[in-house]
PDB file of C-alpha atoms and ligand atoms in Angstrom:
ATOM      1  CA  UNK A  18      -4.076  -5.828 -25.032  1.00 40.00           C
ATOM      2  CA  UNK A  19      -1.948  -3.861 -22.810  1.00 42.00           C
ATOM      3  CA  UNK A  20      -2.520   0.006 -22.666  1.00 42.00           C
ATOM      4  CA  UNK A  21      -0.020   2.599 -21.263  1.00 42.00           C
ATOM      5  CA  UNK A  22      -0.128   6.099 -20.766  1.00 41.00           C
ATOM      6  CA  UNK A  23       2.244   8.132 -18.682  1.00 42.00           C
ATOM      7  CA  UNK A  24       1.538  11.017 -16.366  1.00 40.00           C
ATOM      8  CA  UNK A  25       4.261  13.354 -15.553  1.00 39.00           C
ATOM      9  CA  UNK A  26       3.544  15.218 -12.193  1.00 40.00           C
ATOM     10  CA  UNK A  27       4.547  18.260 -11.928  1.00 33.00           C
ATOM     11  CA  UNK A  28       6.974  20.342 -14.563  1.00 29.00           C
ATOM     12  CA  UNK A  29      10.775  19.478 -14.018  1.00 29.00           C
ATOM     13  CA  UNK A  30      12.207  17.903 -17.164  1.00 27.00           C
ATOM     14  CA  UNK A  31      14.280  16.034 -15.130  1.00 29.00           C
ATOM     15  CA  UNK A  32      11.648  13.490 -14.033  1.00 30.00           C
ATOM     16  CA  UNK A  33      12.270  10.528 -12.348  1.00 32.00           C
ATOM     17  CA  UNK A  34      12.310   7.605 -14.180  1.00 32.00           C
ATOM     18  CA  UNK A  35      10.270   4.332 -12.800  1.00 33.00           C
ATOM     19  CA  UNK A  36      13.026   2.458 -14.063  1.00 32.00           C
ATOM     20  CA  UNK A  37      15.702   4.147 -12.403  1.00 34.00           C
ATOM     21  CA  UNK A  38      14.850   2.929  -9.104  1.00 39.00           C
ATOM     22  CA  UNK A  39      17.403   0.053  -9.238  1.00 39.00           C
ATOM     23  CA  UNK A  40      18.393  -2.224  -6.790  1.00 42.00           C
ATOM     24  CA  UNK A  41      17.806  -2.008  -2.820  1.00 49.00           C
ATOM     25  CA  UNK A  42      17.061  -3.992   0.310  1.00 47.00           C
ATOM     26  CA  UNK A  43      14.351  -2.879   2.040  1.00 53.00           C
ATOM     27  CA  UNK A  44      12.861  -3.521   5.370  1.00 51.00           C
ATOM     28  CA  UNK A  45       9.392  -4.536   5.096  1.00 52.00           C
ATOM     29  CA  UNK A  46       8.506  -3.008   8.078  1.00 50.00           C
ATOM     30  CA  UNK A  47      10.296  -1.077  11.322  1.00 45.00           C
ATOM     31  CA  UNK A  48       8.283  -2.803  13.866  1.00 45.00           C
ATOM     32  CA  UNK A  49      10.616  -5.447  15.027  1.00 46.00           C
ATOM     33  CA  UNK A  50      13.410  -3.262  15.029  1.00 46.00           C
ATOM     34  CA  UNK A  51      13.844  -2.874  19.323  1.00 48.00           C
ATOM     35  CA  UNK A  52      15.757   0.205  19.016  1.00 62.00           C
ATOM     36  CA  UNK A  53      12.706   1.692  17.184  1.00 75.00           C
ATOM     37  CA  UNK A  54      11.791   5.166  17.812  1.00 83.00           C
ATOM     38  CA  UNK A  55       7.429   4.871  18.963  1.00 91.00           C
ATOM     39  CA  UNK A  56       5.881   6.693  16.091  1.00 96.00           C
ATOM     40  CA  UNK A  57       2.804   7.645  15.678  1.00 96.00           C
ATOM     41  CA  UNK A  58      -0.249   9.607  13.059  1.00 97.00           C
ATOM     42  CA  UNK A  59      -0.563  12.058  15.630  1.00 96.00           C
ATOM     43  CA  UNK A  60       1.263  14.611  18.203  1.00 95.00           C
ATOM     44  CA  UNK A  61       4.998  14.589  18.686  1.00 95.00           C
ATOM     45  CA  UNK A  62       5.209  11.274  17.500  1.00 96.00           C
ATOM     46  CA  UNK A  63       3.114  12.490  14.072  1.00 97.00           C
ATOM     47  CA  UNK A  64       4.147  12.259  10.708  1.00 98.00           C
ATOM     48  CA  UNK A  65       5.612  16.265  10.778  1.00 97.00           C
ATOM     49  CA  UNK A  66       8.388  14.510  13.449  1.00 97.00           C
ATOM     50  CA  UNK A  67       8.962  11.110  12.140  1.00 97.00           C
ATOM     51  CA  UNK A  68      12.266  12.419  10.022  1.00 97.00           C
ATOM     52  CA  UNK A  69      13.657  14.054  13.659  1.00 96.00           C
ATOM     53  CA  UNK A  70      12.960  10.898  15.886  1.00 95.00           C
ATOM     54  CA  UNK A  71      15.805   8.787  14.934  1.00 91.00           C
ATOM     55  CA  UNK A  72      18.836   8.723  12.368  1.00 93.00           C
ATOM     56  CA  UNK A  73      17.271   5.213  10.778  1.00 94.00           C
ATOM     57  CA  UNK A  74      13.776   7.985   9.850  1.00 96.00           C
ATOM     58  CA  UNK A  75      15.722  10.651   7.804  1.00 97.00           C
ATOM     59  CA  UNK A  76      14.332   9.676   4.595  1.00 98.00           C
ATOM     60  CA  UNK A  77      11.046  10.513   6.198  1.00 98.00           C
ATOM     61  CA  UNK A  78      11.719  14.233   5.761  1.00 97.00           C
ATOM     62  CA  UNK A  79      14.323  14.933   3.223  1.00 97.00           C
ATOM     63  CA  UNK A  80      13.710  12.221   0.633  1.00 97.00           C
ATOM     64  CA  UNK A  81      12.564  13.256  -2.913  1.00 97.00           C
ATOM     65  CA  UNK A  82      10.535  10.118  -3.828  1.00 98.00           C
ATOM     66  CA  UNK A  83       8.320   9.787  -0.628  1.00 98.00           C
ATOM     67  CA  UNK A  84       4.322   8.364  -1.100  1.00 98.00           C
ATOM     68  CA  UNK A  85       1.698   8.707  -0.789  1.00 98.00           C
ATOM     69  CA  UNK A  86       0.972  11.263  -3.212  1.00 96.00           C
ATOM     70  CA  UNK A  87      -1.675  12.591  -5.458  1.00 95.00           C
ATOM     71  CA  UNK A  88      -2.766  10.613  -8.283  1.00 93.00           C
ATOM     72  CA  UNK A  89      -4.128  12.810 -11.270  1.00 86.00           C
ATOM     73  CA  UNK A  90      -5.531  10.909 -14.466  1.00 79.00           C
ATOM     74  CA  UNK A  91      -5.650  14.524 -16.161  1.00 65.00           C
ATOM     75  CA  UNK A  92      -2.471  15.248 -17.216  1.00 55.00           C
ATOM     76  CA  UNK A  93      -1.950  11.356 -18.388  1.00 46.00           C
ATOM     77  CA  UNK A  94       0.112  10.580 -21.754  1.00 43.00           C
ATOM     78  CA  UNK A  95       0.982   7.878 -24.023  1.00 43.00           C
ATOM     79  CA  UNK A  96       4.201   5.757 -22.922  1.00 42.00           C
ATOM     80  CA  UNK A  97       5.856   2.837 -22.514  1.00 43.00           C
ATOM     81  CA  UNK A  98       3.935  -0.488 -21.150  1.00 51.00           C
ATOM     82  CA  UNK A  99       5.595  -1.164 -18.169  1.00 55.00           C
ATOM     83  CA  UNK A 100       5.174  -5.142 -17.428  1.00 66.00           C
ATOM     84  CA  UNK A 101       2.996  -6.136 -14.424  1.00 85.00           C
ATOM     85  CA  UNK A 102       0.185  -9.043 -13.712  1.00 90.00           C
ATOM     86  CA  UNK A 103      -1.122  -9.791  -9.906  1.00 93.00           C
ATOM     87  CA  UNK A 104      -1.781 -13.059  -9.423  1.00 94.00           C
ATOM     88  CA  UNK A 105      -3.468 -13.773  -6.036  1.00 96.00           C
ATOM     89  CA  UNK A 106      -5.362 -16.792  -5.221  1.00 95.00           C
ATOM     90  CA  UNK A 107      -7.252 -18.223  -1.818  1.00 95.00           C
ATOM     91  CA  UNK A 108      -5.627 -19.482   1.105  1.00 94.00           C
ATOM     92  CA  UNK A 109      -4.497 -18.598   5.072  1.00 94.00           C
ATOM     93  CA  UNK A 110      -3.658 -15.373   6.164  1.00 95.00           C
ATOM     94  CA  UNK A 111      -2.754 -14.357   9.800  1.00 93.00           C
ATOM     95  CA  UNK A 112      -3.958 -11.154  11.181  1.00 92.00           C
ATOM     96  CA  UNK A 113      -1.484  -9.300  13.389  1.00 90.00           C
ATOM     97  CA  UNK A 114      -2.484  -5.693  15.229  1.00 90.00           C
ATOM     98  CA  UNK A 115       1.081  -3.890  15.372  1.00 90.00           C
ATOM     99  CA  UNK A 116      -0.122  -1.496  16.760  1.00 90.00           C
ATOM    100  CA  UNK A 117       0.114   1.073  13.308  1.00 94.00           C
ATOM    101  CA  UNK A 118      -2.576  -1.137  11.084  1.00 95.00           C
ATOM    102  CA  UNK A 119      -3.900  -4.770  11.237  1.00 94.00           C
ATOM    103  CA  UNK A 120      -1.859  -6.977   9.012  1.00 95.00           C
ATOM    104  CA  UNK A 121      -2.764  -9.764   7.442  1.00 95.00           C
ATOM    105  CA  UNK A 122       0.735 -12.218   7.238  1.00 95.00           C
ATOM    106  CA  UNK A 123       0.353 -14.392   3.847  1.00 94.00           C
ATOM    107  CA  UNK A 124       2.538 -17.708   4.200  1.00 86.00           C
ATOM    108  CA  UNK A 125       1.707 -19.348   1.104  1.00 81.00           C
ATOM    109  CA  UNK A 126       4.149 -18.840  -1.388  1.00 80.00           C
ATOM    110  CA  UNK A 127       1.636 -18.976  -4.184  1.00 91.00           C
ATOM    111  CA  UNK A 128       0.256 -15.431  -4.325  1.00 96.00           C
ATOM    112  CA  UNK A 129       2.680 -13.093  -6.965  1.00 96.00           C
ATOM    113  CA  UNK A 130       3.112  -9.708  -8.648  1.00 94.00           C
ATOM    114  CA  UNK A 131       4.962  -9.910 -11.751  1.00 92.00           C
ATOM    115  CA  UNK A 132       6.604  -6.798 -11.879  1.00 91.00           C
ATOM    116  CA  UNK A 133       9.001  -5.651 -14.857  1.00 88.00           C
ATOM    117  CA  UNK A 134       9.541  -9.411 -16.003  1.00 89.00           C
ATOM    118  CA  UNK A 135      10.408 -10.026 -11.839  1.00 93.00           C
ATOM    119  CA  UNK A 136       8.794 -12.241  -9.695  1.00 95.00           C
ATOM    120  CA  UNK A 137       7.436 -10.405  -6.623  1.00 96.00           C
ATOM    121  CA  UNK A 138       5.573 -13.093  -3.805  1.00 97.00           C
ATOM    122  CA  UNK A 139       2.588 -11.665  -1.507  1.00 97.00           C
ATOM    123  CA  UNK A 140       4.284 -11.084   2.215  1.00 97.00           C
ATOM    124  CA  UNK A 141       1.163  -9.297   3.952  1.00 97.00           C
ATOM    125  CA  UNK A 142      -1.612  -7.075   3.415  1.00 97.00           C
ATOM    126  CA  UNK A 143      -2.916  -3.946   5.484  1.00 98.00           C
ATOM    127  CA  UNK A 144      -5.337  -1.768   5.993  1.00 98.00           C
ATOM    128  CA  UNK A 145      -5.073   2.262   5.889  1.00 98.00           C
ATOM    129  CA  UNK A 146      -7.829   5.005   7.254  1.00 98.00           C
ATOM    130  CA  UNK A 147      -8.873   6.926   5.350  1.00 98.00           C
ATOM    131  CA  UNK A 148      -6.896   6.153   1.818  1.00 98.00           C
ATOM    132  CA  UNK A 149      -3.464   7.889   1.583  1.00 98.00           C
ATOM    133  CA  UNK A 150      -2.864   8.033  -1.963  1.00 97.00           C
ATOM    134  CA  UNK A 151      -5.555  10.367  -3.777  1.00 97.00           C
ATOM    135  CA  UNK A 152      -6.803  10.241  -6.918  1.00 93.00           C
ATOM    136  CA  UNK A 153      -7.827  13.268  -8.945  1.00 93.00           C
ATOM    137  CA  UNK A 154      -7.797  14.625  -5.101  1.00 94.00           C
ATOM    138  CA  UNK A 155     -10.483  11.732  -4.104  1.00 96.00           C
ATOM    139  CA  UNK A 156      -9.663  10.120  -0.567  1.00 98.00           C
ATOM    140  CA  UNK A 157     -11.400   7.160   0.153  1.00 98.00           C
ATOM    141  CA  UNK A 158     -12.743   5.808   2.963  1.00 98.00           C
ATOM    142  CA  UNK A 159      -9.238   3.035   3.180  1.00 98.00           C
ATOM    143  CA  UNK A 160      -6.905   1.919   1.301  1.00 98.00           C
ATOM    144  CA  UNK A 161      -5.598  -1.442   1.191  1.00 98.00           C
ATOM    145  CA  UNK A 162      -1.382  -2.187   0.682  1.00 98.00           C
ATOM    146  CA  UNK A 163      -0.747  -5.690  -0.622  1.00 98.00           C
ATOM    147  CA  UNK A 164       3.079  -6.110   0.410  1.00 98.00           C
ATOM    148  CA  UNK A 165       5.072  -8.438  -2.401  1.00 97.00           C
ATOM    149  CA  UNK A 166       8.799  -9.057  -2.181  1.00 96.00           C
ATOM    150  CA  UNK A 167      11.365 -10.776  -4.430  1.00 95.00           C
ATOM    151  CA  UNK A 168      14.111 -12.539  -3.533  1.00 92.00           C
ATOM    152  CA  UNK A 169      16.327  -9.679  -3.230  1.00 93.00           C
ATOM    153  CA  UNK A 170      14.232  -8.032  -0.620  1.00 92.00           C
ATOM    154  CA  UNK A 171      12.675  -5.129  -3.390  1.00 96.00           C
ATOM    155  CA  UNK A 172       9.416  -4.145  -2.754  1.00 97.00           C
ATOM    156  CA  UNK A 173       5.975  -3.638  -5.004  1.00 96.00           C
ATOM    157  CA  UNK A 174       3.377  -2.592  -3.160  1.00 97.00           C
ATOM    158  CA  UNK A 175      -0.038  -3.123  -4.765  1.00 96.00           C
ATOM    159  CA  UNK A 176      -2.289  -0.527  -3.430  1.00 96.00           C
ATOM    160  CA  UNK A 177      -6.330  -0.855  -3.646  1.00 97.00           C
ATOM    161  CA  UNK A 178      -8.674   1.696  -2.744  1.00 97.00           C
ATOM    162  CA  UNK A 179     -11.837   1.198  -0.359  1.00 98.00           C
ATOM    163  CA  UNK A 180     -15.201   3.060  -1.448  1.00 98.00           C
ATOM    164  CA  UNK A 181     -18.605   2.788   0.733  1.00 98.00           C
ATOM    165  CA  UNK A 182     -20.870   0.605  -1.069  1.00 98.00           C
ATOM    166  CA  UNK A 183     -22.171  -2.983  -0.892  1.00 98.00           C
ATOM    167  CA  UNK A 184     -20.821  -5.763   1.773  1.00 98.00           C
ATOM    168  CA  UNK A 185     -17.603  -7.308   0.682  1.00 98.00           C
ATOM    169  CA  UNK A 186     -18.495 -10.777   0.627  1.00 97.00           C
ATOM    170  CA  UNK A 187     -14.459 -11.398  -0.359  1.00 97.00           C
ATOM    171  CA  UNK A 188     -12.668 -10.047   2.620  1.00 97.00           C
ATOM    172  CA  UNK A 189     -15.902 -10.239   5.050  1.00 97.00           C
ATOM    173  CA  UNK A 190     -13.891 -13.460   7.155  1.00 95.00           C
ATOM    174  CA  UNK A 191     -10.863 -10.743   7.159  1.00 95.00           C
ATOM    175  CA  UNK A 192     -13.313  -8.310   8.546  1.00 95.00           C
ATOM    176  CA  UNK A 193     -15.535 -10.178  10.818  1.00 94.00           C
ATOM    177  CA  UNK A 194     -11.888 -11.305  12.144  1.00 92.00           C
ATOM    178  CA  UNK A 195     -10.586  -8.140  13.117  1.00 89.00           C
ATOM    179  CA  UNK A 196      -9.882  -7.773  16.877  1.00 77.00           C
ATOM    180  CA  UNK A 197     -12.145  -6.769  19.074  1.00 72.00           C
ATOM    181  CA  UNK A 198     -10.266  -3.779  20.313  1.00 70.00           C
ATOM    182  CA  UNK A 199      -7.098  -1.578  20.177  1.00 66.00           C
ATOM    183  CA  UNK A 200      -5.800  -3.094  22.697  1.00 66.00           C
ATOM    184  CA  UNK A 201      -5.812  -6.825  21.385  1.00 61.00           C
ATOM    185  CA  UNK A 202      -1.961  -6.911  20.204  1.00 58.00           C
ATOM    186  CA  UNK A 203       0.199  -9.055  18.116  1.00 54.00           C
ATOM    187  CA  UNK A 204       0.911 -11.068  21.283  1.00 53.00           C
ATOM    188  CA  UNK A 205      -2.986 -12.823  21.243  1.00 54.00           C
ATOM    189  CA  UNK A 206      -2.893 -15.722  18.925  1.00 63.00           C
ATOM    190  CA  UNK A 207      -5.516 -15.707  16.568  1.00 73.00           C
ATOM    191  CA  UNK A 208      -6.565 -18.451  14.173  1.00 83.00           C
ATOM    192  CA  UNK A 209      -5.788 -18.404  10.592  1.00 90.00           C
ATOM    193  CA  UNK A 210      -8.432 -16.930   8.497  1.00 94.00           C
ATOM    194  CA  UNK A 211      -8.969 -18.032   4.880  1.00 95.00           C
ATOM    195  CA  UNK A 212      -9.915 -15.555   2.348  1.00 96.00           C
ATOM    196  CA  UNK A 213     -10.051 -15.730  -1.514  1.00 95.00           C
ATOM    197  CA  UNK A 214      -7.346 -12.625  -2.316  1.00 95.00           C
ATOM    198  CA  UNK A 215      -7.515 -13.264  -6.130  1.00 93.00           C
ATOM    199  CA  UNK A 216     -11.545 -12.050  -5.342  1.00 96.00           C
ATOM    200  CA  UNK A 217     -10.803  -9.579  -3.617  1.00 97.00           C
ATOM    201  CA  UNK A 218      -9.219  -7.331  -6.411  1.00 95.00           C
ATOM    202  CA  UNK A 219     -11.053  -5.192  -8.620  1.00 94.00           C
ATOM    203  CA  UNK A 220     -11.719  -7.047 -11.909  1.00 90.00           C
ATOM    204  CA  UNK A 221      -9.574  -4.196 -13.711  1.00 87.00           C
ATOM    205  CA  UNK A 222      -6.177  -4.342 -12.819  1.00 86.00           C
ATOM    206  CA  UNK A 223      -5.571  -0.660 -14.915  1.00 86.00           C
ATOM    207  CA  UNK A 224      -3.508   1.216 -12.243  1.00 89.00           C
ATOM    208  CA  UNK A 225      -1.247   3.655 -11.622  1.00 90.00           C
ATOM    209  CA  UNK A 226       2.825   2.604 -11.511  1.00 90.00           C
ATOM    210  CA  UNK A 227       5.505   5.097  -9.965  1.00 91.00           C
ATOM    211  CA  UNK A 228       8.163   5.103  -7.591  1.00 94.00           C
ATOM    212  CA  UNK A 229       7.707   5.649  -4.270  1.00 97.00           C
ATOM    213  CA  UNK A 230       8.388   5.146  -0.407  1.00 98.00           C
ATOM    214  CA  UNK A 231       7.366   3.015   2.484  1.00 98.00           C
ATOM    215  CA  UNK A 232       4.524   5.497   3.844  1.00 98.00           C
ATOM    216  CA  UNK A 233       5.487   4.155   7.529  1.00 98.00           C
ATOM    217  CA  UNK A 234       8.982   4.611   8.962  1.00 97.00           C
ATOM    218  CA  UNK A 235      11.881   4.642   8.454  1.00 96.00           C
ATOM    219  CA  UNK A 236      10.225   5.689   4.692  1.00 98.00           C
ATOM    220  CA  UNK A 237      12.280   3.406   2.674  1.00 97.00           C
ATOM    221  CA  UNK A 238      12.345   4.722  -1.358  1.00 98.00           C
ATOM    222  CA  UNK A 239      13.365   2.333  -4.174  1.00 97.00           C
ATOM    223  CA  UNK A 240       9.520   0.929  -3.474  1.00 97.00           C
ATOM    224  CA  UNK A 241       7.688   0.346  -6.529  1.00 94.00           C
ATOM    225  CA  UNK A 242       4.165   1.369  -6.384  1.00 94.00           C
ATOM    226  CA  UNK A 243       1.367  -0.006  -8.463  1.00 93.00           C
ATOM    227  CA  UNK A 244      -2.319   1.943  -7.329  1.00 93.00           C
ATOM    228  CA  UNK A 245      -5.315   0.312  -8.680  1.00 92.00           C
ATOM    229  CA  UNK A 246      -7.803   2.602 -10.041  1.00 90.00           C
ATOM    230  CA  UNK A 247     -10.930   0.916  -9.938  1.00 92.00           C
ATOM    231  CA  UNK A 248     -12.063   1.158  -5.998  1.00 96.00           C
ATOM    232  CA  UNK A 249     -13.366  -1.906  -4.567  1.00 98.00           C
ATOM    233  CA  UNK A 250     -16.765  -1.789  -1.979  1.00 98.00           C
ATOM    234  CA  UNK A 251     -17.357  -1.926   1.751  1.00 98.00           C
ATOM    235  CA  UNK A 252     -20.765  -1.772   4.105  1.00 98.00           C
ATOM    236  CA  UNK A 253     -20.487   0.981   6.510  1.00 98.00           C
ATOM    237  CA  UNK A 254     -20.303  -1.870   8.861  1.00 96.00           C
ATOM    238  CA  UNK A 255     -17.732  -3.446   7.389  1.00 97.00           C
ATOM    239  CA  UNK A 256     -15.335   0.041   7.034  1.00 98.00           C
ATOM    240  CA  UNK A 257     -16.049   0.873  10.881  1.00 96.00           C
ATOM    241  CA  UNK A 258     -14.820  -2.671  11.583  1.00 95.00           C
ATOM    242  CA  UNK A 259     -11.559  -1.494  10.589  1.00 96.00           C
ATOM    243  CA  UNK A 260     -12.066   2.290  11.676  1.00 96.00           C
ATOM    244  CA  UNK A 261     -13.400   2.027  15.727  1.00 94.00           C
ATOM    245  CA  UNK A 262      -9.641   0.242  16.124  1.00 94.00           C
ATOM    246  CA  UNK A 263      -7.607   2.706  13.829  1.00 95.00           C
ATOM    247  CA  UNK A 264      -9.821   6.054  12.792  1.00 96.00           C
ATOM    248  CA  UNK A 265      -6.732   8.092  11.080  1.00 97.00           C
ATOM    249  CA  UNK A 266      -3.233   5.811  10.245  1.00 98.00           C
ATOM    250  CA  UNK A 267      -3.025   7.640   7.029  1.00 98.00           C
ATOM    251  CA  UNK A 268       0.399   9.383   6.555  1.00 98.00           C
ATOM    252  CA  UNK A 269      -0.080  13.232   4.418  1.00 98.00           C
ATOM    253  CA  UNK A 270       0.255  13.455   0.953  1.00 98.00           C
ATOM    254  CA  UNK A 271       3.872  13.916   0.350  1.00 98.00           C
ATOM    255  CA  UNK A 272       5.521  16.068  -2.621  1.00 96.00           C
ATOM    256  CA  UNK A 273       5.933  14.274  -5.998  1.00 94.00           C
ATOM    257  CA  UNK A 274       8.726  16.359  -6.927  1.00 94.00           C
ATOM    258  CA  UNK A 275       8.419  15.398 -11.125  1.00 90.00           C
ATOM    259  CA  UNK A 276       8.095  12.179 -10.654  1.00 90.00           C
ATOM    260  CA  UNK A 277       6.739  10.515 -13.992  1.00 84.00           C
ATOM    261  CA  UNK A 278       3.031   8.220 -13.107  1.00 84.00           C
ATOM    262  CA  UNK A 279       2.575   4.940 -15.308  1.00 80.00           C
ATOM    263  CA  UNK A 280      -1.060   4.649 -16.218  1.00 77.00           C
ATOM    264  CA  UNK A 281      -1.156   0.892 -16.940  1.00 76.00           C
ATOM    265  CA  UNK A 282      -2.944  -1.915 -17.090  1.00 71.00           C
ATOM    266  CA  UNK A 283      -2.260  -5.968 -16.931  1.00 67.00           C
TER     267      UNK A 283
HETATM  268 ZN1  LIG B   5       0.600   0.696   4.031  1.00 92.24          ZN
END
């Protein structure tokens, strides 16, 4: 049985609809881009001064459908069952540091998001400290941002949320992987690790579906995001694995301006 409830944030009757975000190419990431602005979480290259640092970042500071943002189960209300299934199984992944996050690049082709009766295929995952979307004003230790793309270059972005707990035996080769320092780049070659990413969900899939933003430059919208609600569990050990290289690449909570939440589940 599928179960929907909708959430409308704020009080504008105008709300955005999830299923007007239509059609748009997005880049997955700025980070190849050479004529990138160098932005940072902190400083003058912060997330206040990412809009100002180049024309490509406007979107950064005057879009209206930006992420993260503040999840609230409260306020959540019967509506329509908006279509989605993650299907993730085990295979190679190749971890990148780009300097922002450490990424984990997914080759196989086998790893989807249905989405809204499309096909969406797993591209990369990535780590975020601490969480940036809240939930009922909860942050969490990290958040996790499983990266699927169609064939048109749209985006869902399946988020999963990191609590401290027991060792994660799922993503523990991911972990024990990581590199040794901040300074290890995307230029060392690292072997492939295999990890079981079907596992490595939470065994309910209920989430939260709205329309959001790339929460890295240049900010993308059009993104669809789909926010698990059940938390997953990391060892302290296993959390400061990811923390002593990045201890803050969370971007602020950004306004939700009346956008309309999806409470769903697949
Ligand atoms: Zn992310």
């Amino acid at each position: 049985m599928r179960s929907s409830k909708r959430h409308l944030l704020g009080l504008t009757t105008a709300a955005v609809m999830v299923a007007s975000v239509g059609v748009l190419a997005l880049p997955l990431s700025s980070d190849n881009w050479a004529s990138t602005p160098h932005w940072s979480y902190s400083g003058k290259s912060g997330p206040s001064h990412w809009s100002s640092m180049g024309p490509s970042f406007v979107v950064c500071g005057n879009g209206k459908a930006q992420s993260p943002i503040d999840l609230e189960s409260r306020d959540a209300k019967t509506g329509k069952a908006d279509e989605f299934h993650i299907d993730y199984e085990k295979g190679a992944v190749a971890l990148v540091n780009n300097g922002h996050t450490v990424q984990a690049n997914v080759s196989d082709a086998k790893d989807t998001v249905v989405f809204d009766g499309d096909t969406y295929r797993l591209a990369q995952f990535h780590f975020h400290s601490p969480s940036e979307h809240t939930t009922d004003g909860t942050r969490f230790p990290l958040e996790i941002h499983f990266v699927n793309e169609d064939g048109r270059k749209r985006v869902v972005v399946v988020g999963v949320m990191v609590k401290l707990g027991k060792q994660n035996e799922s993503l523990a080769s991911v972990l024990r992987a990581l590199p040794a320092s901040e300074k290890e780049t995307s230029k060392d070659t690292r072997p492939p690790v295999t990890v079981d990413l079907g596992s490595v969900l939470p065994h309910d899939h209920g989430a939260y579906v709205y329309a959001g933003s790339l929460t890295t430059p240049p900010c993308t919208e059009g993104v669809h995001w789909v926010v698990l609600k059940e938390p997953i569990q990391m060892s302290s050990d296993q959390i400061a694995s990811f923390t002593r290289l990045f201890p803050d690449n969370h971007r602020p909570l950004q306004k939700a301006n009346g956008r309309e939440i999806d409470n769903e589940s697949d």
